[in-house]
Structure formats: structure tokens, C-alpha cells
Amino acid sequence: MPGNIRGLIKRIREQVRSALRFDGLQFRITVSSTIIALLAIALVSMALYFRYQENLIDRTLLNNSQLVEQVGVNLDTYLLEMTDLSKYLEVQIQESKNSAELERTFAVVSGMREDVVTMAVFDQSGDLLASSTERQLKPQLLEGEAIQSQDWFALAADKESSRPFSVPHVQNLFFNNYRWVISHSRAVRWDLLDPDEPVILLVDVNFRLIEQLCSQVQLGRRGYVFIMDSNGDIVYHPQQQMLYLGVKQEAVAEVMPLSDGSHQIEYNGQDLSASIYSLGESGWRLVGISYLDDIVTAVDDMRTLILILVLLGTLLVFLISVQLAAFMTRPLQRLQRRMKEVEAGALNTVAEEGGAYEIKQLAGSFNTMISQLQQLMNQIIDDHTKLRKSEMKALQAQINPHFLYNTLDSIVWLAEDGDNQSVVTMVSALARFFRLSISGGHDLITIADELRHAENYLIIQSIRYKDR
């Protein structure tokens, strides 16, 4: 197994090295396919990125709006309960025959509702008629004008006012009762007193429940919700003290003209999302603020992830392109090796006709060329052999008459000298010489015949030149 892995790594290394030859076909195929795939991956990644960013912003705004709406519904329900409690107490006041009976009703309600801090009834002069607590009014409030100057008293006495709830404040009517409350007040007719002079019913509820409902909402990493009234005054804010001290400002002016729903605003150079929900019973508006920069941070994380995936995809495409280019060019490489073999002189080489159609045609043409080249070489060899034979025959045709004439002339001289034995020997050698020269019309003779042929020739020459 390790050997197979090493072989695979070596093969991949060779393919990559081959793909990095800038003038090679494999390099061009690899680069072309990688660039095309990279462009496709980049376009798809950009489309996904922008689509993801758009969807993330829309989804975040929708989630924020739904969260704010849910909190608004809960606040509406709670404020409606306060209104219902106030209406119930109004009925009890109208039916009560004296202050003691009314205070017993207050005591029952206090036992049922822990969030109710104070219930009290004042006349138009500001004098206390009944209350749910045994604590005494503060001395400075014993004078009616001090009560009449209270915000909740003015709201109830103003018949044109549409604000039954006050802004949060410290309950400062009675001793040792300094909790943050919201006051709900209304003018109520008590027939026990003057029917033309309604009394003022005050119900103070603990602000902590509203604060808990709002503080539990998390809009992104830095988001929050706050409540403002119809005049733009802050009813609740998670950083209320900083607002009072002037350390922080809120985008109240930007939010005031907006309708319910989600909006994108700019405040102090920052892009914000404002989700608004109107609280019907109070005239308040619940506003959820989230920072779009928090969404951009998530988008940046997604962009980093997409970039990593693009790089990994590019590497994968490159490796696949190398393999694909190697597969496509392998028949050409085999054909190239066969050409080098032919270049070295191996004319019996046959190229494998495989791969794509064009490569098959090229390999077939190469094989046809080699076959024709072999035929041409064989023909050249045959022609050359025939030419040499023709030259030899022509040379023999020129030599034989001259040799025969000289030999016959030598025989005549020997006969005239009376050297009959030499004549017989020379004539016999000449006969054997020509018999071997003719050789029955064969182009090839044995070595023994060739030696005898040379021997006869030397015999003739030795007799002719015996004196030399």
C-alpha cells in the first residue's frame, strides 16, 4: 500500500511538472479549464455572497421586527390589564359608600397584584380621600397644590389629554416608598361626594415588569429596545442614566416621523435598523434599534468562508484539470515517443490508434507514412542491388572479351613455340574458367567454385607471365 501511494504521488508530480511546461498542450488545457472553472466559481460565489447578504439583512430586520412586535403585544396586554384594573376600581369607587369600604377593596387588589404599588383617590383640591397604603403622605404634599402639580394629576384632570399613563418616575407621595413606577390616572365620579366634581383615581404599578420585558430582547450583538411617548420623551431606555446625564443621545428625531415596521436610518454616521411598534393603550411607541454593522460582521465571516471555499475549489479544479489534460494528451505523448523512435531509425514502429477522433486520425496517418516509408526504403534497396548487379554484368561483359583475346593470343604463341603441354594446361584452365563464369545462369555461386574460378585464372596468368 505505501508503494502504491508513493507511485501515485510520483505520477501526480510528473503530471503537474508536465502541466507546468508553458509551451505544452497539457499546460494550455490545464490553464484554460482552470480559468474557466475559476470564473464560474467566482461568479457563483459572488452571486451567493450578495444574495446571502441581502437575505441576511432582510431576515435580520424581519426577526427584529417580530421580536419588537412580540414585546409590544406583551406590553399592550400588560397596559390593557392596568386599564382594566383602573376601570374595575372606577366601578368599585362608584359603588363604595365610604372611604373605608374603598380601602378594603384596595387591600384585596393589592393582595392579588404584586405589581401594584399604590392605589389612591384624591379630590379636585388634591386632598387624599382613600389609599391602599397605611403610610402617610409626605408633609410637603399635604397641601393640595402640591398634589395638583403632579403630572399624573394633570393628565387625569385634562379632559382633552389622550395619555392615561405617565412616564416612569420615583413614587414620592408616601414615606419609605421610593420605587420606580408608572402612574395610570383617570377622573372618576363618586356619587358619595359632589357628582359634578369627579375624583382622581391613581394607580401606580412597578416599572420593573416593563423593564424586564424590554431588557430580555436581544437585537444582534449591540441592539436594544426603548419606549418613547407621542411627544418624543423617553419612557424607558436601557441606558436611561446616560441619557439623563447627556452622555448618550438617542435617534428620537429620526424615529418620530416613521410608521410602524422596519426602517433603515442613519444616526451619528452609523447605519441602524429601527423596528417600531405602537402601543395602543398608552400612546407609546416601542422602538427596537439594531446595528447593521453587526450584520456586516456576519457577512464578512461568510465572505471569508466563501473565499476559503473558492481557493479550495480552485486547487481541486487545478488537480482535476491536470488529470484531465494528462488523459487527453496521453495518446499524443505516446505518438510523440513513436516519432522519436522513428527518428532514431526504428522504422518498424507502429503507433497506437487511440484517444480522440483527431488523434486517431493523426496516428493512422503516421502509421501509413511509416508503411510507405518502409516500402520506399525496400524499393530503394532493391533498386540499388539491381543497379550493382547490372554494373557488375556490364563490367564482366567488358572484361571477358579482352581476357579471352589475350589468353588465345598466349595459346597461339605457345603453340608456335611447340610448348604443347602448356597449351593443354592453359586451354583446360580457360575452359574451366568460363564454365564457372557462366555458372548455369545463377547469380550466386559457392565459395569452393569461386576458389576454383580464381585458381583457373591464376593458372592462365602464371603460364602467360611465367617469364616475369
mmCIF file of C-alpha atoms in Angstrom, residues 196-423:
data_model
loop_
_atom_site.group_PDB
_atom_site.id
_atom_site.type_symbol
_atom_site.label_atom_id
_atom_site.label_comp_id
_atom_site.label_asym_id
_atom_site.label_seq_id
_atom_site.Cartn_x
_atom_site.Cartn_y
_atom_site.Cartn_z
ATOM 1 C CA ASP A 196 -70.191 67.399 39.405
ATOM 2 C CA GLU A 197 -66.696 67.209 40.868
ATOM 3 C CA PRO A 198 -65.029 63.927 39.801
ATOM 4 C CA VAL A 199 -62.300 62.497 41.950
ATOM 5 C CA ILE A 200 -58.874 61.440 40.630
ATOM 6 C CA LEU A 201 -58.018 57.725 40.745
ATOM 7 C CA LEU A 202 -54.289 56.963 40.849
ATOM 8 C CA VAL A 203 -52.848 53.506 40.205
ATOM 9 C CA ASP A 204 -49.064 53.165 40.435
ATOM 10 C CA VAL A 205 -47.558 49.941 39.093
ATOM 11 C CA ASN A 206 -43.990 48.786 39.446
ATOM 12 C CA PHE A 207 -41.922 49.718 36.397
ATOM 13 C CA ARG A 208 -39.694 46.655 36.843
ATOM 14 C CA LEU A 209 -42.013 44.348 34.890
ATOM 15 C CA ILE A 210 -41.920 46.617 31.842
ATOM 16 C CA GLU A 211 -38.177 46.929 32.258
ATOM 17 C CA GLN A 212 -37.818 43.141 32.347
ATOM 18 C CA LEU A 213 -39.931 42.694 29.220
ATOM 19 C CA CYS A 214 -37.777 45.167 27.317
ATOM 20 C CA SER A 215 -34.383 44.116 28.679
ATOM 21 C CA GLN A 216 -34.884 40.485 27.649
ATOM 22 C CA VAL A 217 -34.922 41.432 23.976
ATOM 23 C CA GLN A 218 -31.577 40.977 22.220
ATOM 24 C CA LEU A 219 -31.360 42.538 18.776
ATOM 25 C CA GLY A 220 -27.993 41.444 17.477
ATOM 26 C CA ARG A 221 -24.791 41.994 19.404
ATOM 27 C CA ARG A 222 -25.446 45.610 20.447
ATOM 28 C CA GLY A 223 -29.143 46.077 19.749
ATOM 29 C CA TYR A 224 -31.748 47.159 22.304
ATOM 30 C CA VAL A 225 -35.305 48.449 22.601
ATOM 31 C CA PHE A 226 -36.613 51.642 24.153
ATOM 32 C CA ILE A 227 -40.019 53.225 24.672
ATOM 33 C CA MET A 228 -40.966 56.808 23.900
ATOM 34 C CA ASP A 229 -44.242 58.653 24.152
ATOM 35 C CA SER A 230 -46.039 60.631 21.477
ATOM 36 C CA ASN A 231 -44.063 63.764 22.391
ATOM 37 C CA GLY A 232 -40.724 62.046 21.873
ATOM 38 C CA ASP A 233 -39.939 61.776 25.585
ATOM 39 C CA ILE A 234 -38.123 58.618 26.623
ATOM 40 C CA VAL A 235 -40.289 56.326 28.744
ATOM 41 C CA TYR A 236 -37.788 53.506 29.030
ATOM 42 C CA HIS A 237 -34.236 53.101 27.844
ATOM 43 C CA PRO A 238 -31.622 50.512 28.907
ATOM 44 C CA GLN A 239 -29.133 53.370 29.273
ATOM 45 C CA GLN A 240 -31.537 55.813 30.894
ATOM 46 C CA GLN A 241 -28.994 57.307 33.272
ATOM 47 C CA MET A 242 -26.581 58.059 30.430
ATOM 48 C CA LEU A 243 -29.406 59.820 28.586
ATOM 49 C CA TYR A 244 -30.213 61.924 31.643
ATOM 50 C CA LEU A 245 -26.543 62.829 32.049
ATOM 51 C CA GLY A 246 -26.226 63.743 28.363
ATOM 52 C CA VAL A 247 -23.524 61.149 27.760
ATOM 53 C CA LYS A 248 -25.666 59.354 25.180
ATOM 54 C CA GLN A 249 -28.169 60.618 22.644
ATOM 55 C CA GLU A 250 -30.928 58.657 21.010
ATOM 56 C CA ALA A 251 -32.249 58.867 17.433
ATOM 57 C CA VAL A 252 -35.651 60.132 18.558
ATOM 58 C CA ALA A 253 -35.936 62.802 15.867
ATOM 59 C CA GLU A 254 -35.181 60.239 13.155
ATOM 60 C CA VAL A 255 -37.721 57.747 14.527
ATOM 61 C CA MET A 256 -40.605 60.158 15.240
ATOM 62 C CA PRO A 257 -41.880 60.538 11.634
ATOM 63 C CA LEU A 258 -41.593 56.818 10.849
ATOM 64 C CA SER A 259 -44.549 54.453 10.713
ATOM 65 C CA ASP A 260 -44.750 51.036 12.315
ATOM 66 C CA GLY A 261 -42.475 48.405 10.785
ATOM 67 C CA SER A 262 -38.769 48.101 9.982
ATOM 68 C CA HIS A 263 -36.752 51.008 8.638
ATOM 69 C CA GLN A 264 -33.104 51.715 7.933
ATOM 70 C CA ILE A 265 -31.846 55.009 9.308
ATOM 71 C CA GLU A 266 -28.516 56.748 9.706
ATOM 72 C CA TYR A 267 -27.568 58.298 13.010
ATOM 73 C CA ASN A 268 -24.192 59.707 14.042
ATOM 74 C CA GLY A 269 -22.589 58.177 10.951
ATOM 75 C CA GLN A 270 -23.876 54.684 11.709
ATOM 76 C CA ASP A 271 -26.375 52.620 9.738
ATOM 77 C CA LEU A 272 -29.160 51.467 12.043
ATOM 78 C CA SER A 273 -32.294 49.393 11.773
ATOM 79 C CA ALA A 274 -35.340 50.769 13.587
ATOM 80 C CA SER A 275 -38.285 48.431 14.230
ATOM 81 C CA ILE A 276 -41.304 50.363 15.507
ATOM 82 C CA TYR A 277 -44.475 49.137 17.211
ATOM 83 C CA SER A 278 -47.175 51.455 18.543
ATOM 84 C CA LEU A 279 -48.663 50.571 21.924
ATOM 85 C CA GLY A 280 -52.343 51.337 21.561
ATOM 86 C CA GLU A 281 -53.453 51.820 25.180
ATOM 87 C CA SER A 282 -50.720 54.223 26.156
ATOM 88 C CA GLY A 283 -49.856 56.133 23.010
ATOM 89 C CA TRP A 284 -46.262 54.967 23.492
ATOM 90 C CA ARG A 285 -44.059 53.617 20.754
ATOM 91 C CA LEU A 286 -41.759 50.651 21.223
ATOM 92 C CA VAL A 287 -38.583 51.069 19.158
ATOM 93 C CA GLY A 288 -36.019 48.348 18.510
ATOM 94 C CA ILE A 289 -32.574 49.558 17.439
ATOM 95 C CA SER A 290 -30.027 47.216 15.848
ATOM 96 C CA TYR A 291 -26.691 47.974 14.233
ATOM 97 C CA LEU A 292 -26.245 46.927 10.632
ATOM 98 C CA ASP A 293 -22.518 46.673 11.337
ATOM 99 C CA ASP A 294 -23.287 43.535 13.358
ATOM 100 C CA ILE A 295 -24.895 42.049 10.256
ATOM 101 C CA VAL A 296 -21.908 43.102 8.155
ATOM 102 C CA THR A 297 -19.638 41.254 10.599
ATOM 103 C CA ALA A 298 -21.581 38.056 9.953
ATOM 104 C CA VAL A 299 -21.413 38.786 6.222
ATOM 105 C CA ASP A 300 -17.635 39.244 6.494
ATOM 106 C CA ASP A 301 -17.367 35.840 8.154
ATOM 107 C CA MET A 302 -19.388 34.377 5.296
ATOM 108 C CA ARG A 303 -17.137 36.160 2.797
ATOM 109 C CA THR A 304 -14.055 34.651 4.428
ATOM 110 C CA LEU A 305 -15.654 31.209 4.280
ATOM 111 C CA ILE A 306 -16.568 31.687 0.613
ATOM 112 C CA LEU A 307 -13.004 32.830 -0.153
ATOM 113 C CA ILE A 308 -11.583 29.714 1.510
ATOM 114 C CA LEU A 309 -14.020 27.526 -0.419
ATOM 115 C CA VAL A 310 -13.089 29.298 -3.675
ATOM 116 C CA LEU A 311 -9.388 28.682 -3.032
ATOM 117 C CA LEU A 312 -10.009 25.028 -2.189
ATOM 118 C CA GLY A 313 -12.270 24.700 -5.223
ATOM 119 C CA THR A 314 -9.617 26.281 -7.439
ATOM 120 C CA LEU A 315 -6.992 23.853 -6.141
ATOM 121 C CA LEU A 316 -9.350 20.928 -6.707
ATOM 122 C CA VAL A 317 -10.200 22.146 -10.208
ATOM 123 C CA PHE A 318 -6.489 22.554 -10.974
ATOM 124 C CA LEU A 319 -5.716 18.980 -9.914
ATOM 125 C CA ILE A 320 -8.689 17.656 -11.873
ATOM 126 C CA SER A 321 -7.616 19.743 -14.881
ATOM 127 C CA VAL A 322 -4.109 18.287 -14.658
ATOM 128 C CA GLN A 323 -5.542 14.770 -14.672
ATOM 129 C CA LEU A 324 -7.946 15.612 -17.488
ATOM 130 C CA ALA A 325 -5.241 17.261 -19.567
ATOM 131 C CA ALA A 326 -2.931 14.293 -18.965
ATOM 132 C CA PHE A 327 -5.685 11.918 -20.062
ATOM 133 C CA MET A 328 -6.364 13.962 -23.195
ATOM 134 C CA THR A 329 -2.704 14.386 -24.152
ATOM 135 C CA ARG A 330 -1.542 10.864 -23.260
ATOM 136 C CA PRO A 331 -2.235 9.492 -26.800
ATOM 137 C CA LEU A 332 -0.305 12.434 -28.237
ATOM 138 C CA GLN A 333 2.602 11.730 -25.893
ATOM 139 C CA ARG A 334 2.639 8.075 -26.988
ATOM 140 C CA LEU A 335 2.595 9.205 -30.619
ATOM 141 C CA GLN A 336 5.446 11.597 -29.857
ATOM 142 C CA ARG A 337 7.521 8.743 -28.410
ATOM 143 C CA ARG A 338 6.880 6.649 -31.535
ATOM 144 C CA MET A 339 8.027 9.553 -33.681
ATOM 145 C CA LYS A 340 11.262 9.779 -31.697
ATOM 146 C CA GLU A 341 11.793 6.041 -32.201
ATOM 147 C CA VAL A 342 11.333 6.508 -35.946
ATOM 148 C CA GLU A 343 13.713 9.455 -35.793
ATOM 149 C CA ALA A 344 16.267 7.106 -34.186
ATOM 150 C CA GLY A 345 15.851 4.688 -37.101
ATOM 151 C CA ALA A 346 13.265 2.176 -35.828
ATOM 152 C CA LEU A 347 11.100 2.040 -38.943
ATOM 153 C CA ASN A 348 9.174 -0.984 -37.675
ATOM 154 C CA THR A 349 7.412 1.186 -35.057
ATOM 155 C CA VAL A 350 3.604 1.165 -35.009
ATOM 156 C CA ALA A 351 1.650 3.943 -33.243
ATOM 157 C CA GLU A 352 -1.389 3.023 -31.155
ATOM 158 C CA GLU A 353 -4.516 4.494 -32.698
ATOM 159 C CA GLY A 354 -6.355 5.571 -29.525
ATOM 160 C CA GLY A 355 -7.790 8.679 -27.892
ATOM 161 C CA ALA A 356 -9.915 11.324 -29.548
ATOM 162 C CA TYR A 357 -11.016 11.147 -33.161
ATOM 163 C CA GLU A 358 -8.434 13.659 -34.353
ATOM 164 C CA ILE A 359 -5.628 11.829 -32.543
ATOM 165 C CA LYS A 360 -6.761 8.520 -34.059
ATOM 166 C CA GLN A 361 -6.637 10.085 -37.500
ATOM 167 C CA LEU A 362 -3.179 11.503 -36.808
ATOM 168 C CA ALA A 363 -1.867 8.143 -35.533
ATOM 169 C CA GLY A 364 -3.366 6.377 -38.566
ATOM 170 C CA SER A 365 -1.711 8.844 -40.916
ATOM 171 C CA PHE A 366 1.573 8.341 -39.062
ATOM 172 C CA ASN A 367 1.319 4.547 -39.434
ATOM 173 C CA THR A 368 0.502 4.950 -43.144
ATOM 174 C CA MET A 369 3.506 7.211 -43.562
ATOM 175 C CA ILE A 370 5.794 4.693 -41.818
ATOM 176 C CA SER A 371 4.442 1.873 -44.002
ATOM 177 C CA GLN A 372 5.014 3.876 -47.164
ATOM 178 C CA LEU A 373 8.453 4.849 -45.910
ATOM 179 C CA GLN A 374 9.328 1.188 -45.340
ATOM 180 C CA GLN A 375 8.129 0.296 -48.834
ATOM 181 C CA LEU A 376 10.144 3.145 -50.272
ATOM 182 C CA MET A 377 13.267 2.069 -48.376
ATOM 183 C CA ASN A 378 12.858 -1.537 -49.562
ATOM 184 C CA GLN A 379 12.372 -0.346 -53.103
ATOM 185 C CA ILE A 380 15.492 1.803 -52.873
ATOM 186 C CA ILE A 381 17.494 -1.183 -51.582
ATOM 187 C CA ASP A 382 16.180 -3.409 -54.381
ATOM 188 C CA ASP A 383 16.918 -0.795 -56.981
ATOM 189 C CA HIS A 384 20.404 -0.303 -55.605
ATOM 190 C CA THR A 385 21.059 -4.075 -55.654
ATOM 191 C CA LYS A 386 19.823 -4.373 -59.200
ATOM 192 C CA LEU A 387 21.965 -1.430 -60.201
ATOM 193 C CA ARG A 388 25.096 -3.033 -58.733
ATOM 194 C CA LYS A 389 24.329 -6.296 -60.465
ATOM 195 C CA SER A 390 23.869 -4.518 -63.743
ATOM 196 C CA GLU A 391 27.148 -2.699 -63.282
ATOM 197 C CA MET A 392 28.930 -5.974 -62.477
ATOM 198 C CA LYS A 393 27.464 -7.658 -65.516
ATOM 199 C CA ALA A 394 28.415 -4.744 -67.694
ATOM 200 C CA LEU A 395 31.929 -4.816 -66.286
ATOM 201 C CA GLN A 396 32.171 -8.545 -66.839
ATOM 202 C CA ALA A 397 30.912 -8.099 -70.374
ATOM 203 C CA GLN A 398 33.753 -5.637 -70.955
ATOM 204 C CA ILE A 399 36.419 -7.722 -69.223
ATOM 205 C CA ASN A 400 35.676 -11.205 -70.640
ATOM 206 C CA PRO A 401 36.330 -10.480 -74.408
ATOM 207 C CA HIS A 402 39.600 -8.733 -73.618
ATOM 208 C CA PHE A 403 40.689 -11.530 -71.256
ATOM 209 C CA LEU A 404 39.692 -14.180 -73.832
ATOM 210 C CA TYR A 405 41.593 -12.393 -76.616
ATOM 211 C CA ASN A 406 44.780 -12.161 -74.533
ATOM 212 C CA THR A 407 44.530 -15.810 -73.461
ATOM 213 C CA LEU A 408 44.003 -17.063 -77.024
ATOM 214 C CA ASP A 409 46.909 -14.944 -78.169
ATOM 215 C CA SER A 410 49.070 -16.559 -75.478
ATOM 216 C CA ILE A 411 47.938 -20.049 -76.639
ATOM 217 C CA VAL A 412 48.978 -19.184 -80.214
ATOM 218 C CA TRP A 413 52.418 -18.098 -79.042
ATOM 219 C CA LEU A 414 52.818 -21.290 -77.017
ATOM 220 C CA ALA A 415 51.748 -23.439 -79.986
ATOM 221 C CA GLU A 416 54.224 -21.690 -82.259
ATOM 222 C CA ASP A 417 56.947 -22.360 -79.689
ATOM 223 C CA GLY A 418 55.911 -26.009 -79.581
ATOM 224 C CA ASP A 419 55.077 -25.957 -75.873
ATOM 225 C CA ASN A 420 52.183 -28.327 -76.232
ATOM 226 C CA GLN A 421 51.935 -29.162 -72.540
ATOM 227 C CA SER A 422 51.430 -25.503 -71.607
ATOM 228 C CA VAL A 423 48.867 -25.180 -74.398
#
